[in-house]
XYZ file of C-alpha atoms in Angstrom:
493
model
C 0.267 2.915 -6.457
C 2.733 2.387 -4.460
C 3.890 -0.051 -1.888
C 2.456 -2.935 0.207
C -0.074 -5.790 1.799
C -3.337 -4.240 0.899
C -6.668 -5.582 2.004
C -8.503 -7.303 -0.757
C -11.989 -8.509 -1.049
C -12.472 -10.874 -3.888
C -15.580 -12.371 -5.314
C -16.366 -15.363 -7.472
C -18.853 -14.804 -10.270
C -21.857 -17.078 -10.263
C -23.999 -16.226 -13.247
C -24.662 -12.518 -12.811
C -24.145 -12.474 -9.070
C -21.106 -12.043 -6.833
C -20.566 -13.885 -3.604
C -18.021 -12.759 -1.030
C -15.192 -15.257 -1.010
C -13.028 -13.909 1.779
C -10.482 -11.216 2.384
C -7.236 -10.468 0.644
C -4.419 -7.960 0.894
C -1.448 -6.344 -0.790
C 1.706 -7.469 0.985
C 4.553 -5.033 0.443
C 8.060 -5.956 1.542
C 9.879 -2.581 1.462
C 10.885 -2.679 5.117
C 14.179 -2.470 6.979
C 12.966 -5.100 9.434
C 10.319 -7.128 7.624
C 7.912 -9.222 9.583
C 8.924 -12.869 8.969
C 6.964 -14.480 6.154
C 5.524 -17.276 8.276
C 4.166 -14.710 10.741
C 2.631 -12.628 7.940
C 0.915 -15.666 6.461
C -0.421 -16.633 9.893
C -1.569 -13.037 10.400
C -3.541 -13.221 7.171
C -5.067 -16.606 7.977
C -5.927 -15.632 11.562
C -7.861 -12.678 10.172
C -9.554 -14.578 7.362
C -7.475 -13.149 4.529
C -7.201 -15.825 1.883
C -5.944 -13.764 -1.073
C -2.831 -11.655 -1.402
C -1.157 -9.434 -3.980
C 2.639 -9.216 -4.079
C 4.460 -6.388 -5.842
C 7.322 -8.635 -6.883
C 8.209 -12.314 -6.834
C 9.816 -12.153 -3.426
C 11.213 -15.653 -2.710
C 10.706 -15.464 1.059
C 7.095 -14.356 0.676
C 6.335 -16.977 -1.966
C 7.887 -19.765 0.091
C 5.855 -18.715 3.123
C 2.693 -18.805 1.006
C 3.335 -22.369 -0.142
C 0.467 -24.744 0.701
C -1.130 -22.000 2.806
C -4.438 -22.034 0.955
C -3.981 -18.324 0.144
C -4.486 -17.291 -3.480
C -1.719 -15.122 -4.913
C -1.312 -12.333 -7.451
C 2.427 -12.015 -8.058
C 3.817 -8.768 -9.440
C 6.507 -7.730 -11.880
C 8.206 -4.366 -11.119
C 8.247 -1.646 -13.769
C 12.019 -1.811 -14.104
C 11.660 -5.324 -15.545
C 9.178 -4.371 -18.271
C 11.778 -3.513 -20.913
C 13.541 -6.875 -20.695
C 10.273 -8.817 -20.748
C 8.923 -6.724 -23.624
C 12.025 -7.299 -25.703
C 12.321 -11.046 -25.333
C 9.762 -13.838 -25.272
C 12.433 -16.125 -23.840
C 12.990 -13.686 -20.961
C 9.260 -13.835 -20.201
C 9.331 -17.625 -20.388
C 12.273 -17.753 -18.014
C 10.536 -15.394 -15.573
C 7.342 -17.480 -15.638
C 9.306 -20.705 -15.196
C 11.273 -19.341 -12.231
C 8.540 -17.359 -10.471
C 5.235 -19.011 -11.401
C 5.686 -22.597 -12.606
C 8.301 -23.408 -9.968
C 6.286 -22.106 -7.030
C 3.077 -23.735 -8.221
C 4.645 -27.143 -8.870
C 7.387 -27.304 -6.248
C 6.104 -25.114 -3.421
C 2.353 -25.453 -3.699
C 1.734 -21.714 -4.135
C -1.748 -20.984 -5.469
C -0.874 -18.297 -8.039
C -3.925 -16.951 -9.886
C -2.675 -13.701 -11.476
C 0.520 -12.075 -12.672
C 0.516 -8.291 -12.302
C 2.698 -6.960 -15.127
C 4.103 -3.653 -13.898
C 2.432 -1.252 -11.511
C 0.736 1.906 -12.776
C 3.144 2.130 -15.754
C 1.234 4.937 -17.482
C 1.324 7.451 -14.639
C 1.743 10.936 -16.080
C 4.626 11.517 -13.685
C 6.592 8.726 -15.416
C 6.729 10.827 -18.600
C 6.091 7.851 -20.919
C 9.008 5.877 -19.473
C 7.045 2.600 -19.678
C 4.508 3.441 -22.389
C 6.221 1.386 -25.077
C 7.116 -1.620 -22.931
C 4.110 -2.379 -20.696
C 1.831 -3.867 -23.373
C 4.509 -5.998 -25.114
C 5.570 -7.266 -21.683
C 1.949 -8.196 -20.929
C 1.676 -10.042 -24.247
C 4.912 -11.963 -23.705
C 4.059 -12.931 -20.131
C 0.621 -14.190 -21.179
C 2.224 -16.166 -24.030
C 4.717 -17.636 -21.573
C 1.910 -18.657 -19.227
C 0.114 -20.382 -22.086
C 3.295 -22.170 -23.184
C 3.842 -23.351 -19.611
C 0.358 -24.862 -19.604
C -0.937 -22.275 -17.137
C -2.988 -20.073 -19.460
C -6.359 -21.234 -18.154
C -5.543 -20.928 -14.469
C -3.176 -17.932 -14.300
C -4.058 -14.625 -15.965
C -1.800 -11.676 -16.712
C -3.074 -8.155 -16.050
C -1.667 -4.640 -15.591
C -2.548 -2.720 -12.410
C -3.290 0.795 -13.690
C -3.675 4.128 -11.978
C -6.992 5.924 -12.267
C -5.321 8.605 -14.355
C -5.557 6.379 -17.460
C -9.136 7.596 -17.888
C -10.783 10.986 -17.651
C -13.987 12.853 -18.313
C -14.195 16.106 -20.246
C -17.790 16.512 -19.104
C -16.850 16.457 -15.410
C -19.233 13.569 -14.690
C -18.751 9.780 -14.857
C -20.921 9.277 -17.940
C -18.385 11.280 -19.952
C -15.596 8.841 -19.143
C -13.064 7.814 -21.769
C -9.461 6.749 -21.814
C -6.842 9.471 -21.618
C -6.330 10.989 -25.056
C -2.574 10.454 -25.258
C -2.840 6.696 -24.580
C -6.383 5.987 -25.801
C -5.411 3.707 -28.688
C -2.932 1.855 -26.472
C -5.525 1.379 -23.729
C -8.077 -0.002 -26.190
C -5.487 -2.491 -27.456
C -4.676 -3.570 -23.901
C -8.338 -3.960 -22.931
C -9.016 -6.003 -26.067
C -6.063 -8.256 -25.231
C -7.241 -8.723 -21.643
C -10.741 -9.509 -22.887
C -9.481 -12.063 -25.410
C -7.531 -13.850 -22.670
C -10.236 -13.780 -20.014
C -8.229 -11.444 -17.791
C -9.614 -8.561 -15.700
C -8.967 -4.819 -15.942
C -7.090 -3.876 -12.759
C -7.222 -0.321 -11.447
C -6.012 1.440 -8.307
C -8.368 4.071 -6.860
C -7.320 6.328 -3.987
C -9.864 8.822 -2.627
C -7.216 9.893 -0.106
C -5.067 11.215 -2.942
C -7.958 13.316 -4.213
C -8.026 14.981 -0.819
C -4.234 15.161 -0.583
C -3.797 16.795 -3.980
C -6.465 19.482 -3.641
C -6.943 21.581 -0.522
C -10.398 22.529 -1.805
C -11.547 18.944 -2.282
C -14.679 18.361 -0.146
C -13.590 16.083 2.701
C -16.948 14.324 3.062
C -16.912 13.334 -0.610
C -13.912 11.084 0.107
C -15.940 8.831 2.431
C -18.804 6.443 1.845
C -21.025 7.902 4.552
C -20.584 11.516 3.451
C -23.600 13.507 2.356
C -22.163 16.823 1.189
C -21.051 17.918 -2.278
C -22.860 15.281 -4.380
C -22.198 15.091 -8.120
C -25.331 14.797 -10.268
C -24.931 12.895 -13.533
C -28.310 12.725 -15.246
C -30.535 10.500 -13.116
C -27.610 9.375 -10.922
C -26.341 11.211 -7.844
C -22.838 10.383 -6.666
C -22.152 10.957 -2.972
C -18.531 9.733 -2.908
C -15.506 9.953 -5.163
C -14.882 6.201 -5.244
C -18.186 5.491 -6.991
C -17.724 8.421 -9.359
C -14.183 7.379 -10.232
C -15.092 3.716 -10.727
C -18.093 4.531 -12.900
C -15.952 6.826 -15.031
C -13.890 3.736 -15.846
C -17.064 1.729 -16.532
C -18.203 4.459 -18.937
C -14.810 4.398 -20.679
C -15.052 0.637 -21.128
C -18.629 0.855 -22.382
C -17.775 3.643 -24.792
C -15.044 1.529 -26.352
C -17.017 -1.690 -26.709
C -16.334 -3.557 -23.457
C -19.482 -3.130 -21.327
C -18.999 -6.389 -19.404
C -15.247 -6.207 -18.797
C -14.528 -7.546 -15.281
C -12.756 -5.048 -13.022
C -10.479 -5.636 -10.040
C -9.643 -2.802 -7.657
C -5.964 -3.567 -7.216
C -5.366 -1.017 -4.467
C -7.611 1.115 -2.290
C -7.155 2.274 1.278
C -6.217 5.131 3.579
C -2.885 5.920 5.301
C -2.591 6.765 8.993
C 0.427 9.077 9.167
C 2.588 11.423 7.128
C -0.049 14.055 6.362
C -2.752 15.934 8.326
C -5.449 13.897 6.530
C -3.568 10.624 6.983
C -4.854 9.725 10.409
C -6.365 6.853 12.325
C -9.908 8.227 12.419
C -10.077 8.769 8.673
C -8.509 5.394 7.866
C -10.977 3.568 10.092
C -13.897 5.493 8.642
C -12.911 4.859 5.031
C -11.936 1.201 5.302
C -14.872 0.251 7.507
C -17.214 2.069 5.149
C -15.904 0.113 2.191
C -16.089 -3.180 4.069
C -19.671 -2.457 5.057
C -20.624 -1.887 1.430
C -18.978 -5.127 0.389
C -20.743 -7.094 3.118
C -24.052 -5.671 1.857
C -23.174 -6.665 -1.702
C -23.303 -3.019 -2.750
C -21.519 -1.881 -5.875
C -21.712 1.411 -7.755
C -24.632 2.987 -9.648
C -23.421 1.630 -12.989
C -22.403 -1.770 -11.612
C -24.615 -2.684 -8.641
C -22.596 -5.803 -7.761
C -19.352 -5.089 -5.878
C -16.089 -5.618 -7.760
C -13.111 -7.562 -6.543
C -11.288 -5.175 -4.207
C -7.787 -5.215 -2.754
C -7.447 -2.933 0.223
C -4.091 -1.246 0.630
C -2.268 -2.219 2.730
C -1.628 -5.070 5.167
C 1.543 -3.812 6.907
C 3.473 -0.527 7.008
C 6.735 -0.327 5.043
C 9.436 1.931 6.482
C 11.759 1.662 3.465
C 9.225 2.501 0.791
C 9.827 5.483 -1.489
C 8.249 8.697 -0.226
C 8.330 10.456 -3.588
C 4.509 10.599 -3.679
C 4.414 11.769 -0.041
C 5.466 10.900 3.502
C 2.253 8.931 3.930
C 3.572 6.227 1.592
C 5.083 4.325 4.513
C 1.848 4.245 6.489
C -0.874 2.522 4.453
C -0.996 -0.622 6.566
C -4.059 -1.868 8.379
C -1.399 -3.120 10.790
C 1.778 -1.460 12.012
C 5.165 -2.704 10.795
C 5.152 -5.424 13.457
C 1.627 -6.670 12.860
C 0.067 -4.842 15.813
C -3.374 -3.307 15.341
C -3.811 0.361 14.496
C -7.567 0.541 14.893
C -10.602 -1.655 15.275
C -11.897 -2.969 11.972
C -14.813 -5.363 11.588
C -13.894 -7.708 8.743
C -17.225 -9.508 8.707
C -19.326 -11.775 10.894
C -18.693 -9.392 13.820
C -15.026 -10.373 13.733
C -12.380 -7.727 14.386
C -8.819 -7.902 13.128
C -6.321 -9.543 15.482
C -2.611 -8.849 15.882
C 0.338 -10.908 14.671
C 1.616 -13.608 16.984
C 5.147 -14.760 17.681
C 6.909 -11.471 16.919
C 10.350 -11.169 18.478
C 11.803 -7.718 19.236
C 15.238 -6.263 19.836
C 16.231 -5.396 23.406
C 14.227 -2.813 25.350
C 16.591 0.112 24.924
C 16.417 3.388 23.054
C 18.859 6.022 21.803
C 17.864 9.555 22.806
C 19.342 13.034 23.061
C 21.665 13.224 26.066
C 20.281 15.287 28.979
C 23.344 17.545 28.969
C 23.436 17.992 25.175
C 22.744 21.469 23.800
C 20.459 22.135 20.854
C 22.758 25.014 19.892
C 25.649 22.608 19.358
C 26.936 23.167 15.791
C 26.675 19.411 15.147
C 23.002 19.305 16.112
C 21.377 19.952 12.683
C 23.698 17.633 10.783
C 23.228 14.854 13.356
C 19.481 14.884 12.845
C 19.857 15.046 9.087
C 22.230 12.086 9.228
C 19.792 10.030 11.323
C 16.853 10.742 9.018
C 18.873 10.048 5.899
C 19.237 6.419 6.952
C 16.058 5.890 8.965
C 12.362 6.673 8.692
C 11.537 10.049 10.252
C 8.303 10.603 8.357
C 6.240 10.762 11.552
C 7.969 14.028 12.442
C 6.240 15.923 9.639
C 3.626 18.626 10.028
C 0.295 17.168 11.060
C 1.833 13.745 11.651
C 1.789 11.602 14.778
C 5.061 13.007 16.132
C 4.767 16.458 14.585
C 4.099 18.124 17.927
C 7.356 17.165 19.644
C 9.649 19.853 20.990
C 13.128 20.242 19.551
C 14.856 17.872 22.007
C 12.283 15.114 21.607
C 12.429 15.639 17.860
C 16.117 14.837 18.011
C 15.564 11.874 20.313
C 13.011 10.419 17.931
C 15.405 10.754 14.988
C 18.344 9.297 16.905
C 16.282 6.337 18.061
C 14.922 5.549 14.618
C 18.494 5.399 13.325
C 19.587 3.262 16.268
C 16.747 0.797 15.783
C 17.182 0.693 12.008
C 20.832 -0.209 12.598
C 19.712 -3.150 14.792
C 20.916 -1.440 17.978
C 24.456 -2.242 16.882
C 27.326 -1.217 19.118
C 28.366 2.299 18.228
C 25.119 3.120 16.380
C 24.091 5.548 19.128
C 27.552 7.135 19.069
C 27.160 8.620 15.599
C 25.822 11.961 16.796
C 28.909 13.804 18.063
C 28.278 13.202 21.754
C 24.673 14.407 21.593
C 23.060 11.030 22.299
C 22.857 8.382 24.996
C 21.263 4.936 25.403
C 18.396 4.587 27.863
C 16.316 1.654 29.084
C 13.401 3.902 30.012
C 10.814 4.157 27.252
C 10.827 7.828 26.127
C 7.314 7.574 24.667
C 4.825 9.810 26.441
C 1.701 8.082 27.682
C -1.394 9.375 25.955
C 0.626 10.582 22.986
C 0.232 9.201 19.482
C 4.016 9.359 19.059
C 5.852 6.163 19.957
C 9.566 5.472 20.067
C 9.934 2.174 18.285
C 11.856 -0.954 19.059
C 12.395 -2.902 15.870
C 11.692 -6.528 15.083
C 14.569 -8.902 15.698
C 14.463 -10.461 12.259
C 16.783 -13.273 13.283
C 14.518 -14.656 15.995
C 10.946 -15.849 15.534
C 9.857 -17.294 18.845
C 6.826 -15.848 20.553
C 7.367 -13.024 23.036
C 5.242 -10.328 24.512
C 5.061 -7.000 22.656
C 7.417 -4.619 24.516
C 4.898 -1.831 24.287
C 6.559 0.275 21.627
C 3.595 -0.132 19.319
C -0.045 0.063 20.287
C -3.496 0.164 18.821
C -3.643 3.896 19.410
C -0.334 4.684 17.767
C 0.020 6.504 14.480
C 2.636 6.202 11.712
C 5.936 7.748 10.760
C 6.558 10.739 8.400
C 9.475 12.894 7.361
C 10.514 16.312 8.397
C 12.268 17.681 11.422
C 10.728 21.107 11.250
C 13.832 23.145 11.946
C 16.205 21.318 9.666
C 14.420 19.408 6.943
C 13.140 20.597 3.644
C 9.523 19.741 3.114
C 9.347 17.596 0.060
C 7.399 18.716 -2.950
C 5.013 15.979 -3.935
C 3.695 15.178 -7.353
C 0.050 14.222 -7.356
C -1.040 11.638 -9.815
C -4.561 10.529 -9.035
C -7.340 11.367 -11.463
C -9.841 13.512 -9.579
C -13.537 13.676 -10.059
C -15.463 16.609 -8.647
């Protein structure tokens, strides 16, 4: 999908059995004030996460992962596919700079290269259809030439819309007609090189895209709206979606193809269904299944699974929806959103050593008037350069009145600009700095103070994030245009 440090459960194959080998995550770095790499790595290790997927070869992240004992899947963005597809030497250079170097010189345990991310999404209109497979071939060839072919495998994380079922049940699964031949070629190449098929499955998006989608069918403990496929009854969309892929692989001659779930999770803000309770329910349900060694009806052993995501990203694209910035198990600063048992009766623990900017906020001035002609444009200006996604309908700050709406927007801009002198003076005399936290106790809406990215020593959390807090979504009701969102997840009903 989309952006991000996503939880991942990976398993080593022993004969025909899978044994849990720890936790992993997608670590996205699209943030205005990223959590320092050393703190993120410690956060992962403190919580038992020993595998991570990166969406690009971020130097700071890779350096932090050096000699950490954490296994890495390093990604290549879609905008690099054309250059890698067109030149073997470009692929060799990329592998040398981003794989060989970090393995040999930095001690990074790289196991996979993710070539692109969901390149065949229908919404991309075939933009990457001709480049993804050649890029995969060239990267794998470069890995082999570098002497890494046995230890590092190239794969393509794909969206679940690359397969479908005309019959409406998983057993009818096949690859999407317009890319079927291409998909078979890719799967054959992965199989020949001992690489897994990587797919991203998002039950949340099924619910988001269809107002008539049965809510209970999105969760693992739901009992309503089952789908009957011959002798098999599916009680949740994850199993049905996954087994549709298994059927597609079987139908095309790859019944034993290993599968990795590259992304799966639930956001906590930016949409009425993106909330703490649902995220906890979904992620805990999936973790419980993994701890029991439970797979799907067609594959009883659990696959390798990367939960999405580790940390929120406030600079991530919201083209798919405002929820895109709120997939993290943790908030942007590594604080806990909700209790999650990650195994052995161990709950997730917060990041340590996070340093924050000063305890001050930019809010609407008490004497400012909402009828001021500069009022609408001031809010629009603030939310153009800062993350206001939590102000959307059904989001954590969606219930604020008009003055608090403005205060939230002004403060997000002020914090995003590092509380710089003059940053709170951009709103035509409508704003003022305060040292009194404007967050209302008992409310899910919190006025943030950002991470001081230049200082890493341990300090106490100033209280602007909490375990009960939700995320951030766009839309100041009176002045913003609600964004139209393209849905791209294959749905199974």
